Coordinates of C-alpha atoms and ligand atoms in Angstrom, one line a residue:
X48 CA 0.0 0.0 0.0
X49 CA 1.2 3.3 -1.0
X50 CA 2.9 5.8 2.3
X51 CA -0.3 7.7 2.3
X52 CA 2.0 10.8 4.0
X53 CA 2.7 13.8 1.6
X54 CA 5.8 14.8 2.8
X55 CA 6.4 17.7 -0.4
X56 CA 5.8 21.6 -0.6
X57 CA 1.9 22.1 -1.5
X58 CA 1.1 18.7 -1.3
X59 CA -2.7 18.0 0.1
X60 CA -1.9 16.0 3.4
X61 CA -4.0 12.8 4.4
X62 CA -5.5 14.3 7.0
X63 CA -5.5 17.7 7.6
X64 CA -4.7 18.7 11.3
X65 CA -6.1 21.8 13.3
X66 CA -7.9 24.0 10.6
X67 CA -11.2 23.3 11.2
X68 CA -11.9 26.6 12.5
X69 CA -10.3 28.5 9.1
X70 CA -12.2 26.1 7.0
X71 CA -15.7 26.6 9.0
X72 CA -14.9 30.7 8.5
X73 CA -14.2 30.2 5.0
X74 CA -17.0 28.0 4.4
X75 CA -19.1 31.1 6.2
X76 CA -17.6 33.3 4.2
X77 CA -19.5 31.9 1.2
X78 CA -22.6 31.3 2.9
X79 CA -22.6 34.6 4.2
X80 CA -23.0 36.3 0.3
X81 CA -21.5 39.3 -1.4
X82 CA -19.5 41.2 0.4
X83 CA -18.6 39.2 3.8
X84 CA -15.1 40.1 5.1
X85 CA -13.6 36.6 4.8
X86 CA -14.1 36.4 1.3
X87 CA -10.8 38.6 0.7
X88 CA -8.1 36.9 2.6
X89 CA -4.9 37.2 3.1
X90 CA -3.1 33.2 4.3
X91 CA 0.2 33.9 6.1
X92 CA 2.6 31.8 8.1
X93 CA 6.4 30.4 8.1
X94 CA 7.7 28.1 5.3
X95 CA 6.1 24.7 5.4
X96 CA 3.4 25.2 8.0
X97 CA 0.5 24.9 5.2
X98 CA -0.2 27.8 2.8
X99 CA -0.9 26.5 -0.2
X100 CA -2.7 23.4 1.2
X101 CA -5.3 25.8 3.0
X102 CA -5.5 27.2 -0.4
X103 CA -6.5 24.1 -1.8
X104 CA -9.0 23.3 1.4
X105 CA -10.7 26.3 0.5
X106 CA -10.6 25.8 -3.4
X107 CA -12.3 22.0 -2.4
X108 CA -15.1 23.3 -0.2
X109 CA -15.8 26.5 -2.9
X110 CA -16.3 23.9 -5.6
X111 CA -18.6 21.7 -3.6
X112 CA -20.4 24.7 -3.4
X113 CA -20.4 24.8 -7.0
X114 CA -18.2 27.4 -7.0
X115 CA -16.2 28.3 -10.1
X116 CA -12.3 27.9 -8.4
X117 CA -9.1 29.6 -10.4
X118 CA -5.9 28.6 -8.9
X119 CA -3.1 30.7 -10.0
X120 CA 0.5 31.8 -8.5
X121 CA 1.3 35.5 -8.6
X122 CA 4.3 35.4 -11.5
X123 CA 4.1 37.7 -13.8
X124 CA 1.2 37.5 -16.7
X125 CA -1.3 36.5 -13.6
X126 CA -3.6 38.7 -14.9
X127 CA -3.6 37.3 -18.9
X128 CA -3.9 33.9 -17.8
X129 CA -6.8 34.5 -14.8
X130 CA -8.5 36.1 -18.1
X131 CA -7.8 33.0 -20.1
X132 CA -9.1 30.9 -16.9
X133 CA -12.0 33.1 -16.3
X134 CA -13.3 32.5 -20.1
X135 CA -12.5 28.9 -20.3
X136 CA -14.4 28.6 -17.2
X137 CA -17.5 30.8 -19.0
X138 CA -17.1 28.4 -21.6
X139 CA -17.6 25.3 -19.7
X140 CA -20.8 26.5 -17.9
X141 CA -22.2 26.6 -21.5
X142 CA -22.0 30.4 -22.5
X143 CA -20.3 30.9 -25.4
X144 CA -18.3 34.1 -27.0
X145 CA -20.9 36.3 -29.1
X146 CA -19.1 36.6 -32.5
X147 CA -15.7 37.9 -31.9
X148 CA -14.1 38.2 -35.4
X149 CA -13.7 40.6 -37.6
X150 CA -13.6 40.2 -41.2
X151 CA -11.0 42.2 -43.2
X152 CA -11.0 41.7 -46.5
X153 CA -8.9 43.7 -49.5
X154 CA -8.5 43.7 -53.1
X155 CA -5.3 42.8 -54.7
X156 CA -5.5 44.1 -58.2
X157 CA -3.9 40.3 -59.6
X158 CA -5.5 37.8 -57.1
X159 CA -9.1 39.1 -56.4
X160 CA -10.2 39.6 -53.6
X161 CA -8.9 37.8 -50.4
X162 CA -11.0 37.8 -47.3
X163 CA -9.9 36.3 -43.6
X164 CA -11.0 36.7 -40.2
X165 CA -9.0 37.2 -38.0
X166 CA -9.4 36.5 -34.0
X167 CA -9.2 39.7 -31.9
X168 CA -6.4 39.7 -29.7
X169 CA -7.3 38.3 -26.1
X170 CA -6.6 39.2 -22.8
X171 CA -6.2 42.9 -22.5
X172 CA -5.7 43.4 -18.9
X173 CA -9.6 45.3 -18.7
X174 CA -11.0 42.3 -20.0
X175 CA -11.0 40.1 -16.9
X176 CA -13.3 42.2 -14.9
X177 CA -15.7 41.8 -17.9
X178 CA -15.4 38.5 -18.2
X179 CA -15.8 37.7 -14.7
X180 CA -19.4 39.7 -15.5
X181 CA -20.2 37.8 -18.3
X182 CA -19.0 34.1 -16.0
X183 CA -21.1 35.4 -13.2
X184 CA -23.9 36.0 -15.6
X185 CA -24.4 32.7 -16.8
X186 CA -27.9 31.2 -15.8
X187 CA -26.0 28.2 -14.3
X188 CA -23.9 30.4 -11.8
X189 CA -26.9 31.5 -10.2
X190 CA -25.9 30.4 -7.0
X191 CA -22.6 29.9 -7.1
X192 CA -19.5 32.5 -7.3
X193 CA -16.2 32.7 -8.3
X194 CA -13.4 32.1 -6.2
X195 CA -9.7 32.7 -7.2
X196 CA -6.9 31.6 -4.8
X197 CA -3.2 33.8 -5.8
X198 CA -0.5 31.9 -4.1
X199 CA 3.4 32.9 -4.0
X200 CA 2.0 36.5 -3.7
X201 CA 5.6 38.1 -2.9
X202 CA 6.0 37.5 -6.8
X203 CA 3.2 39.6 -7.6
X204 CA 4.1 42.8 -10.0
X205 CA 3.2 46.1 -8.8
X206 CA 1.1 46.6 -12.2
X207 CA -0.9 43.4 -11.8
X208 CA -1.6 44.1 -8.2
X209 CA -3.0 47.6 -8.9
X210 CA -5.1 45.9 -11.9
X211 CA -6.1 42.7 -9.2
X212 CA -6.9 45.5 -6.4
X213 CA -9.1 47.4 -9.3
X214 CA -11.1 44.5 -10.8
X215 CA -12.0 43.2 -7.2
X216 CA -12.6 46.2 -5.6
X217 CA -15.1 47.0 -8.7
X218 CA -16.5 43.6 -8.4
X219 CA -16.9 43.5 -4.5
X220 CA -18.7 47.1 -4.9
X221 CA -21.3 45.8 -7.2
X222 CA -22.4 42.5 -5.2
X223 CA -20.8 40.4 -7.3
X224 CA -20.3 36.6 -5.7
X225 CA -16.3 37.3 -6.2
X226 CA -14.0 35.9 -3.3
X227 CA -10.0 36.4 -3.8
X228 CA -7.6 34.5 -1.2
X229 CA -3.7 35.4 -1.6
X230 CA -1.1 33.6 0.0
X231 CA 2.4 34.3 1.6
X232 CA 5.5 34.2 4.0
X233 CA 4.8 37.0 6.2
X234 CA 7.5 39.3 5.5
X235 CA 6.2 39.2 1.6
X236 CA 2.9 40.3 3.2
X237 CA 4.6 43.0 5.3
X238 CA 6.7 44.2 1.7
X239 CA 3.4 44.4 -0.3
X240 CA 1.9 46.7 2.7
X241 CA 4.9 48.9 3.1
X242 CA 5.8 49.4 -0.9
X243 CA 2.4 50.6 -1.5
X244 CA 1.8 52.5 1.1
X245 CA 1.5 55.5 -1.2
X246 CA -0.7 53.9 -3.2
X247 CA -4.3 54.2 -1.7
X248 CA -6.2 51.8 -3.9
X249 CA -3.6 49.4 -3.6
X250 CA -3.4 49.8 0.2
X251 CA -6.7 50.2 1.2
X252 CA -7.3 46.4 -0.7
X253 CA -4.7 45.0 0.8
X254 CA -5.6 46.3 4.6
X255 CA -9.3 45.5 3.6
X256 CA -7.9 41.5 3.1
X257 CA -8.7 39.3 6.2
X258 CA -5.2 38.4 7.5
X259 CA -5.6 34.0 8.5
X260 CA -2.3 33.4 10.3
X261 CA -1.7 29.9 10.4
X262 CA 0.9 28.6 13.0
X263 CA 1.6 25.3 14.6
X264 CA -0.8 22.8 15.6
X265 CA -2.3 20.9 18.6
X266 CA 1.1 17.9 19.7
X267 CA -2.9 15.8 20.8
X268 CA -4.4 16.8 17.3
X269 CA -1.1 15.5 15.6
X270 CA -1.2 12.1 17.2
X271 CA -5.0 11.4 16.5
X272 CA -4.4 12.3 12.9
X273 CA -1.6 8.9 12.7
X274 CA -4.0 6.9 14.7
X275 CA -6.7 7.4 12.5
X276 CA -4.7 7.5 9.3
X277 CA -3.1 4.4 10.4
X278 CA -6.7 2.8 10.9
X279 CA -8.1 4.2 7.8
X280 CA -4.9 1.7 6.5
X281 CA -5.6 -0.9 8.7
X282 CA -2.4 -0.8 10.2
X283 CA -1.2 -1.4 14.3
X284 CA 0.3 2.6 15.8
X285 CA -0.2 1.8 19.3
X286 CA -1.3 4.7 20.8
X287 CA 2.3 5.7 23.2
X288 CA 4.5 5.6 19.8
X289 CA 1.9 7.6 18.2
X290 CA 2.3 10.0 20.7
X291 CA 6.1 10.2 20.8
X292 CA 6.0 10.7 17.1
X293 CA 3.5 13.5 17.5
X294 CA 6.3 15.1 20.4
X295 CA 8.9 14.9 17.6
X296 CA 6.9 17.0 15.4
X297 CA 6.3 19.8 17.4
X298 CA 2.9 20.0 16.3
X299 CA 4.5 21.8 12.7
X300 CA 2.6 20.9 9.7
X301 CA 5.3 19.6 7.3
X302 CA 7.2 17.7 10.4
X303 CA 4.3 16.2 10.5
X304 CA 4.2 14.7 7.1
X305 CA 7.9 14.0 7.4
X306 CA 8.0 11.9 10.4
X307 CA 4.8 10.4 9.3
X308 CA 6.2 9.6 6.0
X309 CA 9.6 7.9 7.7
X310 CA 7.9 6.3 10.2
X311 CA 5.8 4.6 8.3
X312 CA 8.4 3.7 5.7
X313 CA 10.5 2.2 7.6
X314 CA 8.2 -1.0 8.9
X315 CA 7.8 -3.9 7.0
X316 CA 4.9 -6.0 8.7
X317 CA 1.7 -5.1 10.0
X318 CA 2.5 -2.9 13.0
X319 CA 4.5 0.2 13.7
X320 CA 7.2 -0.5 16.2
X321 CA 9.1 2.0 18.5
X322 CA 11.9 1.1 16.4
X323 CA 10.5 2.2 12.8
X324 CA 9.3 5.8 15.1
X325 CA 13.3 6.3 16.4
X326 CA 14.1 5.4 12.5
X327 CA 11.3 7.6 11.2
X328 CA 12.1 10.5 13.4
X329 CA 15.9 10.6 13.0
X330 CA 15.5 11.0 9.0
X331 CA 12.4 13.5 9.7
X332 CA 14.9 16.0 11.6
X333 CA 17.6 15.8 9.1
X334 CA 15.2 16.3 6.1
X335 CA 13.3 19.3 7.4
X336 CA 16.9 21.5 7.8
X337 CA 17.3 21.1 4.1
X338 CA 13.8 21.6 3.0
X339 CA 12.1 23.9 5.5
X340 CA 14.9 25.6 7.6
X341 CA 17.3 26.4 4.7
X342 CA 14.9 28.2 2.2
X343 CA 13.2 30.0 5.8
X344 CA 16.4 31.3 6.5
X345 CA 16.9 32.7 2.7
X346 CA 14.0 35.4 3.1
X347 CA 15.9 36.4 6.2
X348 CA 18.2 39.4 6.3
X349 CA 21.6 38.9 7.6
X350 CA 21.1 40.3 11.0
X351 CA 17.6 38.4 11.4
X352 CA 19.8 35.3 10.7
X353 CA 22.7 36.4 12.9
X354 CA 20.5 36.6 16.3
X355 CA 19.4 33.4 15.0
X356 CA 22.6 32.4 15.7
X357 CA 22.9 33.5 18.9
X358 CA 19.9 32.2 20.0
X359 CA 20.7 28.9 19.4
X360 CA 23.6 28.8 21.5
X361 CA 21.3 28.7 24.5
X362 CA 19.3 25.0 25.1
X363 CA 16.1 26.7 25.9
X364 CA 14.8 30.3 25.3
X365 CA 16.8 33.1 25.2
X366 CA 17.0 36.5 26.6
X367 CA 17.0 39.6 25.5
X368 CA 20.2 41.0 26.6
X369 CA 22.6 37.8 26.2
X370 CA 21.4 38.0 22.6
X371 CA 22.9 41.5 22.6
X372 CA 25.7 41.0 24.4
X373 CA 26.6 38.3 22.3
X374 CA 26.2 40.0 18.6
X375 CA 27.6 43.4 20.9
X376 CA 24.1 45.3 20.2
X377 CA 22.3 46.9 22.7
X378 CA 18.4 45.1 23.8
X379 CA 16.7 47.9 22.0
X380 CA 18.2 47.2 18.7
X381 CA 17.7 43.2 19.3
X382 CA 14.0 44.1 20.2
X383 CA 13.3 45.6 16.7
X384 CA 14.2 42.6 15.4
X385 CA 12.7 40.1 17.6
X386 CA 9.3 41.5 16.2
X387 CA 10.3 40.8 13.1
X388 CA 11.5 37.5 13.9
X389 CA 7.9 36.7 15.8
X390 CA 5.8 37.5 12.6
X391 CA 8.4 35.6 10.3
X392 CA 6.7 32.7 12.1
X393 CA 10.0 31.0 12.9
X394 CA 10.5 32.5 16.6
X395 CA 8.0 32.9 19.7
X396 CA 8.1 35.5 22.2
X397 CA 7.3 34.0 25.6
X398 CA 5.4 36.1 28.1
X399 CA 8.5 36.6 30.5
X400 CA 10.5 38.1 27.2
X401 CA 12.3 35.1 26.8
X402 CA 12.4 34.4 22.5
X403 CA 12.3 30.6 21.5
X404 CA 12.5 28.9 18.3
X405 CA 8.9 27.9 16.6
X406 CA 10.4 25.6 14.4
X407 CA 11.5 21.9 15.3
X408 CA 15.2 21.3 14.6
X409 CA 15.9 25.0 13.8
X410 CA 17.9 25.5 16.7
X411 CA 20.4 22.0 15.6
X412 CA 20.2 23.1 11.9
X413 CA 21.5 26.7 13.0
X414 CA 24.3 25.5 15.2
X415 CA 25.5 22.8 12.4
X416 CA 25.2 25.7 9.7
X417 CA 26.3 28.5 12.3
X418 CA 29.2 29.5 10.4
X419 CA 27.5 29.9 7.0
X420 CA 24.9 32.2 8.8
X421 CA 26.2 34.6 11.3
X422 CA 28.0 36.7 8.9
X423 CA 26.4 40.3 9.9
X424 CA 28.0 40.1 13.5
X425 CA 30.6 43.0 12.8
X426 CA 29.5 44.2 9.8
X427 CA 27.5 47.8 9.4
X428 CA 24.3 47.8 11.2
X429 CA 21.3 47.0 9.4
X430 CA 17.9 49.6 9.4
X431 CA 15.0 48.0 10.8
X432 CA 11.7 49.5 8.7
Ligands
LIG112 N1 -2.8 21.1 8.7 C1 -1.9 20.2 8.2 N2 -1.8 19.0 8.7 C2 -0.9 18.0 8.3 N3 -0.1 18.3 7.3 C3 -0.1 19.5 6.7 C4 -1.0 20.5 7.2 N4 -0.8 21.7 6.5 C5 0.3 21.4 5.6 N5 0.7 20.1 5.8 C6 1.8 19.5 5.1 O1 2.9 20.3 5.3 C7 3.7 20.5 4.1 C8 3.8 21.9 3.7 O2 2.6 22.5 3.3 P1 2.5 23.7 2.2 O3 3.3 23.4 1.0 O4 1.1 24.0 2.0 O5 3.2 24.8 3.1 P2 3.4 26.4 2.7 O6 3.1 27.2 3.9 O7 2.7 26.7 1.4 O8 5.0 26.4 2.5 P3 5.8 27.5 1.6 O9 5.9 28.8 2.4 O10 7.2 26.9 1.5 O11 5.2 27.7 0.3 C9 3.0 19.6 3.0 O12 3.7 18.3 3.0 C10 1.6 19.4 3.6 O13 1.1 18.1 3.2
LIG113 MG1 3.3 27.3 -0.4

């Protein structure tokens, strides 16, 4: 039987843990017709702890809804091919281009006459708001909408945004059953605010976007979701290894498809064993350095990674002023950055001040790769925004 873990970046897990609440808002969202806050969304979180799944969760429940769902990633030409998308999608519900051709014809004194037609060109940027009109129209959209889900969004072009923010806005103004949910890393988020800032139409859009912060999940949640996967399989996870695999994960959404994944890999009769869970988990915490924690730490500037650094030389959280003392910065500079560091996703700040890594394994993956990443000790201060 196939491993039914999805251990890869945007891949729909078995089960998915802890969102029911999102899911039930989203799912209100739609119920709750034109105009209701959550149908312009803004998904945010650190690397690997489920964007672009939740993007898919939504697109699933939208389409049972009979929902029209566009899935797109904000590279540049998003807004030619959600116009593509949008009129193949009119197409399917049955409505049909009125005549769009032109026909040119034009005497050539030898030959005759020669006559073509020739297709308009498609796509002009102005089109997509009319053809969401003309989708929404149809008879059989009647009571569903149109939902379009922009992942990646720190690739978005400034042009394309301004056009997205437009058409929307336009769209949300006249009733129309539109819902837009974008997806990002948090500090993407944070760019797209602060470089439009003198933009009002842009900025008022994207403050007007319901911000869904995902973060880690329930350690209990985690260990239910391999109990029940493992019975939906038919397969023995007594209930203690379970739970010690759960611990390992640290209740982070792609550790969880990772030690799942090597766990259950590992065995080759009919029950998991404590064994295949040491097995699973060992490979599970050096896989997540190179596929989480390394790209995480690339969106990161160097002084971001460099108290990094410092943090992990402690075993448990750190304070304020060793962090200081040991990249020779005073606590108010570190603070600027440990709000930073908190919305990245990757660090906590504990109520007694103390700042502790979010991320399983972050703290070993920074103190194997420390020399790689604390470059910016002595080198010229940084300015926080
Ligand atoms: N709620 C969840 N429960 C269990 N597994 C999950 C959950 N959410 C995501 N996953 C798993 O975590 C991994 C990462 O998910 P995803 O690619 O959606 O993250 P992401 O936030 O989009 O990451 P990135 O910022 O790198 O794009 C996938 O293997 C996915 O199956
Ligand atoms: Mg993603």
């Amino acid at each position: 039987m196939a491993n039914p873990f999805k251990p890869s970046a945007g891949s729909t897990p078995p089960l998915l843990v802890g969102r029911g609440e999102v899911l039930d808002d989203f799912a209100a969202a739609l119920a709750d017709g034109a105009g209701a806050p959550g149908r312009l969304a803004f998904v945010t979180g650190a690397r690997g702890v489920g964007k672009t799944v939740m993007l898919t969760k939504m697109g699933d429940i939208a389409h049972a809804e009979g929902w029209v769902v566009i899935d797109e990633t904000a590279t540049g030409g998003l807004i030619d091919r959600l116009t593509r998308s949008v009129r193949a999608a009119r197409h399917e519900t049955g409505v049909l281009d009125r005549p769009r051709t032109r026909g040119f014809s034009f005497g050539i004194a030898t030959l005759g006459t020669i006559s073509k037609d020739y297709e308009l060109a498609p796509a002009d940027p102005h089109d997509l708001r009319i053809e969401i009109g003309r989708l929404l129209d149809s008879p059989i959209m009647a009571d569903g909408g149109l939902l379009i889900t922009v992942d990646e969004i720190h690739t978005i072009d400034t042009d394309e945004l301004e056009q997205l923010a437009a058409i929307t806005q336009h769209l949300i103004r006249e009733d129309r059953n539109i819902a837009l949910v974008m997806a990002g890393i948090p500090q993407a988020v944070d760019q797209l605010l602060a470089d439009n800032a003198q933009r009002p139409r842009v900025s008022t859009f994207l403050r007007r976007a319901e911000m869904v912060v995902l973060g880690k999940v329930d350690e209990a949640d985690v260990a239910d979701s391999f109990l029940q996967t493992a019975r939906d399989a038919d397969r023995a996870w007594p209930a203690e290894i379970a739970r010690e695999c759960a611990t390992a994960t640290g209740g982070y959404p792609f550790m969880i498809q990772l030690v799942g994944y090597h766990t259950w890999r590992t065995e080759q009769g009919t029950e998991i064993t404590n064994e295949h869970a040491q097995r699973g988990i060992a490979v599970a915490r050096r896989k997540i350095g190179q596929l989480v924690h390394a790209p995480a730490l690339q969106d990161l500037s160097d002084v971001d990674k460099t108290i990094l650094v410092a943090m992990a030389q402690d075993d448990g959280p750190s304070r304020s002023s060793d962090i200081a003392q040991r990249i020779g910065k005073n606590t108010s500079y570190v603070s600027v950055y440990k709000g930073r560091l908190e919305r990245s996703g990757l660090i906590e700040v504990l109520p007694n001040g103390t700042l502790s890594f979010s991320t399983p394994e972050l703290r070993e993956y920074l103190r194997e790769h420390a020399a790689h990443y604390a470059m910016a000790t002595t080198g010229p201060d940084e300015v926080a925004p």
